[in-house]
């Protein structure tokens, strides 16, 4: 019988002698860099596109929000609407842009602006404020958001970024890669929110100065909010990961802006008269 | 944030334990290959050499199922985006194949065989990593063992 044998096969033919960590860092780094760049680009593009959409179109989109019974006292709502109207005039809103205030009943201290110039204010927030000036600050801040088309920009950005993420994670088929990308998108969208907020603060202060002659009451809300939150949660949320600037920082910044512009930091306050006056 | 911490922990665990398991497995494979290499010959040819009178034949099989660890799967996911060789899976397949062959040889050896002819290998992927599960690879080796009438 001829000699049959199985010789020893040398190692390393069917495997690649490359350190796995090296591959991870190179590929992972490349993906993160590309992801960040793409998301930043999409963020900016979404902003431009959103501002190109006329306000009338946005108002039609938000048609469902008008006329809803929100549970707040109608007389109060009317007073808020009147105040908002005065402030809107002071802030020189563009032609055709209108602001509608809705009063929501409820315990959360919150106010926000959405599409079509609709502003929602919770009763709890109104109850918390001592005078008309501080309420005007809140309303002016939200009107400034409407003026800058912030709601539509945020919506558009969310849609564009969400769609892009869905495409990328779908293509990779790996949940982990998707998580990496989701983390980066959160960071980039936060930075924009903060710039938008700061700009709205600045404009609101200017409106207050024009309407009352001074900016007294502007920081009132944040002082009170700080008291409320400090009592309830007892823990300060790190500014980095929250979408709104921390109250202490904001108060200091508002005062600095006022001093820079030469607006008096306080003056005679008008009392709140919300019972159908 | 919790998500990120969990992800990093899984990656580190997968990397460390995966490497440990792989090293240990390769050591075992090399040791057993040395022992069985000349004891049970492996022939992929279909027709056996001429048999002595009184030889018997039987089917022998060996299979191994090896799981992918989390680290390997993440790196492979990144590779799937950029293209190129999946080097992390290469060692996996190599180990599974050699382990299956060794187990088949061990089964043949236990039966007293000196040679396995008509050797075939089959690979299948259990669960294929559907959804969030980490996939695994199965390799099956089978052939005809030739048992001589008497063994020295």
mmCIF file with all atom_site columns, C-alpha atoms in Angstrom, chain A residues 57-204:
data_model
loop_
_atom_site.group_PDB
_atom_site.id
_atom_site.type_symbol
_atom_site.label_atom_id
_atom_site.label_alt_id
_atom_site.label_comp_id
_atom_site.label_asym_id
_atom_site.label_entity_id
_atom_site.label_seq_id
_atom_site.pdbx_PDB_ins_code
_atom_site.Cartn_x
_atom_site.Cartn_y
_atom_site.Cartn_z
_atom_site.occupancy
_atom_site.B_iso_or_equiv
_atom_site.pdbx_formal_charge
_atom_site.auth_seq_id
_atom_site.auth_comp_id
_atom_site.auth_asym_id
_atom_site.auth_atom_id
_atom_site.pdbx_PDB_model_num
ATOM 1   C CA . UNK A 1 57  ? -48.536 76.740 4.972  1.00 0.00 ? 57  UNK A CA 1
ATOM 2   C CA . UNK A 1 58  ? -47.352 76.059 8.495  1.00 0.00 ? 58  UNK A CA 1
ATOM 3   C CA . UNK A 1 59  ? -50.590 77.496 9.878  1.00 0.00 ? 59  UNK A CA 1
ATOM 4   C CA . UNK A 1 60  ? -52.627 75.194 7.657  1.00 0.00 ? 60  UNK A CA 1
ATOM 5   C CA . UNK A 1 61  ? -50.556 72.241 8.853  1.00 0.00 ? 61  UNK A CA 1
ATOM 6   C CA . UNK A 1 62  ? -51.400 73.151 12.430 1.00 0.00 ? 62  UNK A CA 1
ATOM 7   C CA . UNK A 1 63  ? -55.092 73.790 11.703 1.00 0.00 ? 63  UNK A CA 1
ATOM 8   C CA . UNK A 1 64  ? -56.075 70.972 14.018 1.00 0.00 ? 64  UNK A CA 1
ATOM 9   C CA . UNK A 1 65  ? -54.578 72.753 17.002 1.00 0.00 ? 65  UNK A CA 1
ATOM 10  C CA . UNK A 1 66  ? -56.885 75.761 16.781 1.00 0.00 ? 66  UNK A CA 1
ATOM 11  C CA . UNK A 1 67  ? -60.193 75.829 18.584 1.00 0.00 ? 67  UNK A CA 1
ATOM 12  C CA . UNK A 1 68  ? -59.486 72.843 20.853 1.00 0.00 ? 68  UNK A CA 1
ATOM 13  C CA . UNK A 1 69  ? -61.024 73.051 24.284 1.00 0.00 ? 69  UNK A CA 1
ATOM 14  C CA . UNK A 1 70  ? -57.935 73.018 26.438 1.00 0.00 ? 70  UNK A CA 1
ATOM 15  C CA . UNK A 1 71  ? -59.602 73.317 29.798 1.00 0.00 ? 71  UNK A CA 1
ATOM 16  C CA . UNK A 1 72  ? -58.250 76.669 30.886 1.00 0.00 ? 72  UNK A CA 1
ATOM 17  C CA . UNK A 1 73  ? -60.413 79.529 32.010 1.00 0.00 ? 73  UNK A CA 1
ATOM 18  C CA . UNK A 1 74  ? -61.595 81.338 28.809 1.00 0.00 ? 74  UNK A CA 1
ATOM 19  C CA . UNK A 1 75  ? -61.485 84.805 30.353 1.00 0.00 ? 75  UNK A CA 1
ATOM 20  C CA . UNK A 1 76  ? -57.895 84.258 31.441 1.00 0.00 ? 76  UNK A CA 1
ATOM 21  C CA . UNK A 1 77  ? -57.034 82.918 28.032 1.00 0.00 ? 77  UNK A CA 1
ATOM 22  C CA . UNK A 1 78  ? -58.445 86.046 26.450 1.00 0.00 ? 78  UNK A CA 1
ATOM 23  C CA . UNK A 1 79  ? -56.326 88.241 28.698 1.00 0.00 ? 79  UNK A CA 1
ATOM 24  C CA . UNK A 1 80  ? -53.233 86.234 27.804 1.00 0.00 ? 80  UNK A CA 1
ATOM 25  C CA . UNK A 1 81  ? -54.103 86.552 24.135 1.00 0.00 ? 81  UNK A CA 1
ATOM 26  C CA . UNK A 1 82  ? -54.418 90.324 24.482 1.00 0.00 ? 82  UNK A CA 1
ATOM 27  C CA . UNK A 1 83  ? -51.041 90.581 26.207 1.00 0.00 ? 83  UNK A CA 1
ATOM 28  C CA . UNK A 1 84  ? -49.491 88.350 23.566 1.00 0.00 ? 84  UNK A CA 1
ATOM 29  C CA . UNK A 1 85  ? -50.960 90.573 20.857 1.00 0.00 ? 85  UNK A CA 1
ATOM 30  C CA . UNK A 1 86  ? -49.361 93.659 22.368 1.00 0.00 ? 86  UNK A CA 1
ATOM 31  C CA . UNK A 1 87  ? -46.008 91.948 22.660 1.00 0.00 ? 87  UNK A CA 1
ATOM 32  C CA . UNK A 1 88  ? -46.216 90.610 19.114 1.00 0.00 ? 88  UNK A CA 1
ATOM 33  C CA . UNK A 1 89  ? -46.650 94.162 17.869 1.00 0.00 ? 89  UNK A CA 1
ATOM 34  C CA . UNK A 1 90  ? -43.607 95.261 19.805 1.00 0.00 ? 90  UNK A CA 1
ATOM 35  C CA . UNK A 1 91  ? -41.586 92.383 18.378 1.00 0.00 ? 91  UNK A CA 1
ATOM 36  C CA . UNK A 1 92  ? -42.560 93.303 14.817 1.00 0.00 ? 92  UNK A CA 1
ATOM 37  C CA . UNK A 1 93  ? -43.706 89.924 13.610 1.00 0.00 ? 93  UNK A CA 1
ATOM 38  C CA . UNK A 1 94  ? -43.636 89.607 9.817  1.00 0.00 ? 94  UNK A CA 1
ATOM 39  C CA . UNK A 1 95  ? -46.780 90.176 7.761  1.00 0.00 ? 95  UNK A CA 1
ATOM 40  C CA . UNK A 1 96  ? -49.270 87.342 8.086  1.00 0.00 ? 96  UNK A CA 1
ATOM 41  C CA . UNK A 1 97  ? -47.697 85.759 11.173 1.00 0.00 ? 97  UNK A CA 1
ATOM 42  C CA . UNK A 1 98  ? -50.217 85.494 13.991 1.00 0.00 ? 98  UNK A CA 1
ATOM 43  C CA . UNK A 1 99  ? -49.898 84.159 17.491 1.00 0.00 ? 99  UNK A CA 1
ATOM 44  C CA . UNK A 1 100 ? -52.659 82.236 19.296 1.00 0.00 ? 100 UNK A CA 1
ATOM 45  C CA . UNK A 1 101 ? -52.395 81.557 23.000 1.00 0.00 ? 101 UNK A CA 1
ATOM 46  C CA . UNK A 1 102 ? -54.034 78.500 24.567 1.00 0.00 ? 102 UNK A CA 1
ATOM 47  C CA . UNK A 1 103 ? -54.332 78.062 28.291 1.00 0.00 ? 103 UNK A CA 1
ATOM 48  C CA . UNK A 1 104 ? -53.967 74.486 29.525 1.00 0.00 ? 104 UNK A CA 1
ATOM 49  C CA . UNK A 1 105 ? -55.150 73.328 32.894 1.00 0.00 ? 105 UNK A CA 1
ATOM 50  C CA . UNK A 1 106 ? -52.745 71.133 34.737 1.00 0.00 ? 106 UNK A CA 1
ATOM 51  C CA . UNK A 1 107 ? -50.044 70.917 37.302 1.00 0.00 ? 107 UNK A CA 1
ATOM 52  C CA . UNK A 1 108 ? -46.898 71.073 35.174 1.00 0.00 ? 108 UNK A CA 1
ATOM 53  C CA . UNK A 1 109 ? -45.094 74.402 35.046 1.00 0.00 ? 109 UNK A CA 1
ATOM 54  C CA . UNK A 1 110 ? -44.498 74.673 31.338 1.00 0.00 ? 110 UNK A CA 1
ATOM 55  C CA . UNK A 1 111 ? -45.071 76.812 28.251 1.00 0.00 ? 111 UNK A CA 1
ATOM 56  C CA . UNK A 1 112 ? -44.198 75.938 24.681 1.00 0.00 ? 112 UNK A CA 1
ATOM 57  C CA . UNK A 1 113 ? -44.643 77.127 21.119 1.00 0.00 ? 113 UNK A CA 1
ATOM 58  C CA . UNK A 1 114 ? -45.650 74.791 18.302 1.00 0.00 ? 114 UNK A CA 1
ATOM 59  C CA . UNK A 1 115 ? -46.494 75.036 14.618 1.00 0.00 ? 115 UNK A CA 1
ATOM 60  C CA . UNK A 1 116 ? -48.692 77.719 13.184 1.00 0.00 ? 116 UNK A CA 1
ATOM 61  C CA . UNK A 1 117 ? -47.953 80.244 15.902 1.00 0.00 ? 117 UNK A CA 1
ATOM 62  C CA . UNK A 1 118 ? -49.836 78.310 18.585 1.00 0.00 ? 118 UNK A CA 1
ATOM 63  C CA . UNK A 1 119 ? -48.514 78.877 22.074 1.00 0.00 ? 119 UNK A CA 1
ATOM 64  C CA . UNK A 1 120 ? -49.589 76.658 24.958 1.00 0.00 ? 120 UNK A CA 1
ATOM 65  C CA . UNK A 1 121 ? -49.259 77.878 28.522 1.00 0.00 ? 121 UNK A CA 1
ATOM 66  C CA . UNK A 1 122 ? -50.081 75.780 31.589 1.00 0.00 ? 122 UNK A CA 1
ATOM 67  C CA . UNK A 1 123 ? -52.176 77.332 34.357 1.00 0.00 ? 123 UNK A CA 1
ATOM 68  C CA . UNK A 1 124 ? -49.656 76.181 36.933 1.00 0.00 ? 124 UNK A CA 1
ATOM 69  C CA . UNK A 1 125 ? -47.070 78.448 35.357 1.00 0.00 ? 125 UNK A CA 1
ATOM 70  C CA . UNK A 1 126 ? -49.410 81.445 35.356 1.00 0.00 ? 126 UNK A CA 1
ATOM 71  C CA . UNK A 1 127 ? -50.242 80.864 39.002 1.00 0.00 ? 127 UNK A CA 1
ATOM 72  C CA . UNK A 1 128 ? -46.565 80.737 39.877 1.00 0.00 ? 128 UNK A CA 1
ATOM 73  C CA . UNK A 1 129 ? -45.798 84.223 38.521 1.00 0.00 ? 129 UNK A CA 1
ATOM 74  C CA . UNK A 1 130 ? -46.237 87.352 40.680 1.00 0.00 ? 130 UNK A CA 1
ATOM 75  C CA . UNK A 1 131 ? -46.836 90.084 38.092 1.00 0.00 ? 131 UNK A CA 1
ATOM 76  C CA . UNK A 1 132 ? -47.581 90.834 34.459 1.00 0.00 ? 132 UNK A CA 1
ATOM 77  C CA . UNK A 1 133 ? -43.938 91.542 33.640 1.00 0.00 ? 133 UNK A CA 1
ATOM 78  C CA . UNK A 1 134 ? -42.739 88.005 34.335 1.00 0.00 ? 134 UNK A CA 1
ATOM 79  C CA . UNK A 1 135 ? -45.674 86.563 32.402 1.00 0.00 ? 135 UNK A CA 1
ATOM 80  C CA . UNK A 1 136 ? -44.794 88.875 29.513 1.00 0.00 ? 136 UNK A CA 1
ATOM 81  C CA . UNK A 1 137 ? -41.265 87.429 29.541 1.00 0.00 ? 137 UNK A CA 1
ATOM 82  C CA . UNK A 1 138 ? -42.614 83.919 29.098 1.00 0.00 ? 138 UNK A CA 1
ATOM 83  C CA . UNK A 1 139 ? -44.964 84.955 26.293 1.00 0.00 ? 139 UNK A CA 1
ATOM 84  C CA . UNK A 1 140 ? -42.310 87.055 24.563 1.00 0.00 ? 140 UNK A CA 1
ATOM 85  C CA . UNK A 1 141 ? -39.892 84.119 24.698 1.00 0.00 ? 141 UNK A CA 1
ATOM 86  C CA . UNK A 1 142 ? -42.396 81.830 23.004 1.00 0.00 ? 142 UNK A CA 1
ATOM 87  C CA . UNK A 1 143 ? -43.324 84.501 20.452 1.00 0.00 ? 143 UNK A CA 1
ATOM 88  C CA . UNK A 1 144 ? -39.632 84.848 19.647 1.00 0.00 ? 144 UNK A CA 1
ATOM 89  C CA . UNK A 1 145 ? -39.542 81.109 18.904 1.00 0.00 ? 145 UNK A CA 1
ATOM 90  C CA . UNK A 1 146 ? -42.472 81.503 16.532 1.00 0.00 ? 146 UNK A CA 1
ATOM 91  C CA . UNK A 1 147 ? -40.826 84.489 14.861 1.00 0.00 ? 147 UNK A CA 1
ATOM 92  C CA . UNK A 1 148 ? -37.626 82.517 14.235 1.00 0.00 ? 148 UNK A CA 1
ATOM 93  C CA . UNK A 1 149 ? -39.669 79.532 12.866 1.00 0.00 ? 149 UNK A CA 1
ATOM 94  C CA . UNK A 1 150 ? -38.068 77.330 15.534 1.00 0.00 ? 150 UNK A CA 1
ATOM 95  C CA . UNK A 1 151 ? -40.958 74.821 15.837 1.00 0.00 ? 151 UNK A CA 1
ATOM 96  C CA . UNK A 1 152 ? -40.883 74.034 12.134 1.00 0.00 ? 152 UNK A CA 1
ATOM 97  C CA . UNK A 1 153 ? -37.089 73.810 12.089 1.00 0.00 ? 153 UNK A CA 1
ATOM 98  C CA . UNK A 1 154 ? -37.106 71.367 15.002 1.00 0.00 ? 154 UNK A CA 1
ATOM 99  C CA . UNK A 1 155 ? -39.825 69.263 13.375 1.00 0.00 ? 155 UNK A CA 1
ATOM 100 C CA . UNK A 1 156 ? -38.051 69.168 10.030 1.00 0.00 ? 156 UNK A CA 1
ATOM 101 C CA . UNK A 1 157 ? -34.741 68.334 11.645 1.00 0.00 ? 157 UNK A CA 1
ATOM 102 C CA . UNK A 1 158 ? -36.298 65.529 13.637 1.00 0.00 ? 158 UNK A CA 1
ATOM 103 C CA . UNK A 1 159 ? -37.896 64.034 10.546 1.00 0.00 ? 159 UNK A CA 1
ATOM 104 C CA . UNK A 1 160 ? -34.781 64.299 8.381  1.00 0.00 ? 160 UNK A CA 1
ATOM 105 C CA . UNK A 1 161 ? -32.424 62.946 11.035 1.00 0.00 ? 161 UNK A CA 1
ATOM 106 C CA . UNK A 1 162 ? -34.836 60.155 11.956 1.00 0.00 ? 162 UNK A CA 1
ATOM 107 C CA . UNK A 1 163 ? -35.165 59.083 8.342  1.00 0.00 ? 163 UNK A CA 1
ATOM 108 C CA . UNK A 1 164 ? -31.397 59.163 7.817  1.00 0.00 ? 164 UNK A CA 1
ATOM 109 C CA . UNK A 1 165 ? -30.829 57.045 10.936 1.00 0.00 ? 165 UNK A CA 1
ATOM 110 C CA . UNK A 1 166 ? -33.434 54.544 9.809  1.00 0.00 ? 166 UNK A CA 1
ATOM 111 C CA . UNK A 1 167 ? -31.692 54.182 6.469  1.00 0.00 ? 167 UNK A CA 1
ATOM 112 C CA . UNK A 1 168 ? -28.225 53.752 7.967  1.00 0.00 ? 168 UNK A CA 1
ATOM 113 C CA . UNK A 1 169 ? -29.162 51.324 10.721 1.00 0.00 ? 169 UNK A CA 1
ATOM 114 C CA . UNK A 1 170 ? -31.301 49.332 8.311  1.00 0.00 ? 170 UNK A CA 1
ATOM 115 C CA . UNK A 1 171 ? -28.406 48.964 5.931  1.00 0.00 ? 171 UNK A CA 1
ATOM 116 C CA . UNK A 1 172 ? -25.902 47.912 8.579  1.00 0.00 ? 172 UNK A CA 1
ATOM 117 C CA . UNK A 1 173 ? -28.148 45.314 10.173 1.00 0.00 ? 173 UNK A CA 1
ATOM 118 C CA . UNK A 1 174 ? -26.250 45.783 13.399 1.00 0.00 ? 174 UNK A CA 1
ATOM 119 C CA . UNK A 1 175 ? -28.018 47.168 16.430 1.00 0.00 ? 175 UNK A CA 1
ATOM 120 C CA . UNK A 1 176 ? -24.784 48.318 18.010 1.00 0.00 ? 176 UNK A CA 1
ATOM 121 C CA . UNK A 1 177 ? -23.840 50.530 15.074 1.00 0.00 ? 177 UNK A CA 1
ATOM 122 C CA . UNK A 1 178 ? -27.299 52.066 15.270 1.00 0.00 ? 178 UNK A CA 1
ATOM 123 C CA . UNK A 1 179 ? -26.777 52.889 18.929 1.00 0.00 ? 179 UNK A CA 1
ATOM 124 C CA . UNK A 1 180 ? -23.506 54.651 18.156 1.00 0.00 ? 180 UNK A CA 1
ATOM 125 C CA . UNK A 1 181 ? -25.265 56.845 15.615 1.00 0.00 ? 181 UNK A CA 1
ATOM 126 C CA . UNK A 1 182 ? -28.215 57.566 17.883 1.00 0.00 ? 182 UNK A CA 1
ATOM 127 C CA . UNK A 1 183 ? -25.840 58.882 20.522 1.00 0.00 ? 183 UNK A CA 1
ATOM 128 C CA . UNK A 1 184 ? -24.143 61.304 18.137 1.00 0.00 ? 184 UNK A CA 1
ATOM 129 C CA . UNK A 1 185 ? -27.457 62.649 16.846 1.00 0.00 ? 185 UNK A CA 1
ATOM 130 C CA . UNK A 1 186 ? -28.575 63.536 20.362 1.00 0.00 ? 186 UNK A CA 1
ATOM 131 C CA . UNK A 1 187 ? -25.455 65.647 20.927 1.00 0.00 ? 187 UNK A CA 1
ATOM 132 C CA . UNK A 1 188 ? -25.690 67.607 17.686 1.00 0.00 ? 188 UNK A CA 1
ATOM 133 C CA . UNK A 1 189 ? -29.424 68.354 17.985 1.00 0.00 ? 189 UNK A CA 1
ATOM 134 C CA . UNK A 1 190 ? -28.949 69.599 21.559 1.00 0.00 ? 190 UNK A CA 1
ATOM 135 C CA . UNK A 1 191 ? -26.414 72.248 20.524 1.00 0.00 ? 191 UNK A CA 1
ATOM 136 C CA . UNK A 1 192 ? -28.911 73.742 18.124 1.00 0.00 ? 192 UNK A CA 1
ATOM 137 C CA . UNK A 1 193 ? -31.689 73.783 20.651 1.00 0.00 ? 193 UNK A CA 1
ATOM 138 C CA . UNK A 1 194 ? -29.512 75.814 22.986 1.00 0.00 ? 194 UNK A CA 1
ATOM 139 C CA . UNK A 1 195 ? -28.661 78.428 20.364 1.00 0.00 ? 195 UNK A CA 1
ATOM 140 C CA . UNK A 1 196 ? -32.331 78.736 19.535 1.00 0.00 ? 196 UNK A CA 1
ATOM 141 C CA . UNK A 1 197 ? -33.204 79.161 23.208 1.00 0.00 ? 197 UNK A CA 1
ATOM 142 C CA . UNK A 1 198 ? -30.555 81.801 23.765 1.00 0.00 ? 198 UNK A CA 1
ATOM 143 C CA . UNK A 1 199 ? -31.721 83.784 20.774 1.00 0.00 ? 199 UNK A CA 1
ATOM 144 C CA . UNK A 1 200 ? -35.319 83.602 21.973 1.00 0.00 ? 200 UNK A CA 1
ATOM 145 C CA . UNK A 1 201 ? -34.211 84.834 25.417 1.00 0.00 ? 201 UNK A CA 1
ATOM 146 C CA . UNK A 1 202 ? -32.410 87.774 23.875 1.00 0.00 ? 202 UNK A CA 1
ATOM 147 C CA . UNK A 1 203 ? -35.399 88.812 21.775 1.00 0.00 ? 203 UNK A CA 1
ATOM 148 C CA . UNK A 1 204 ? -37.810 88.420 24.666 1.00 0.00 ? 204 UNK A CA 1
#
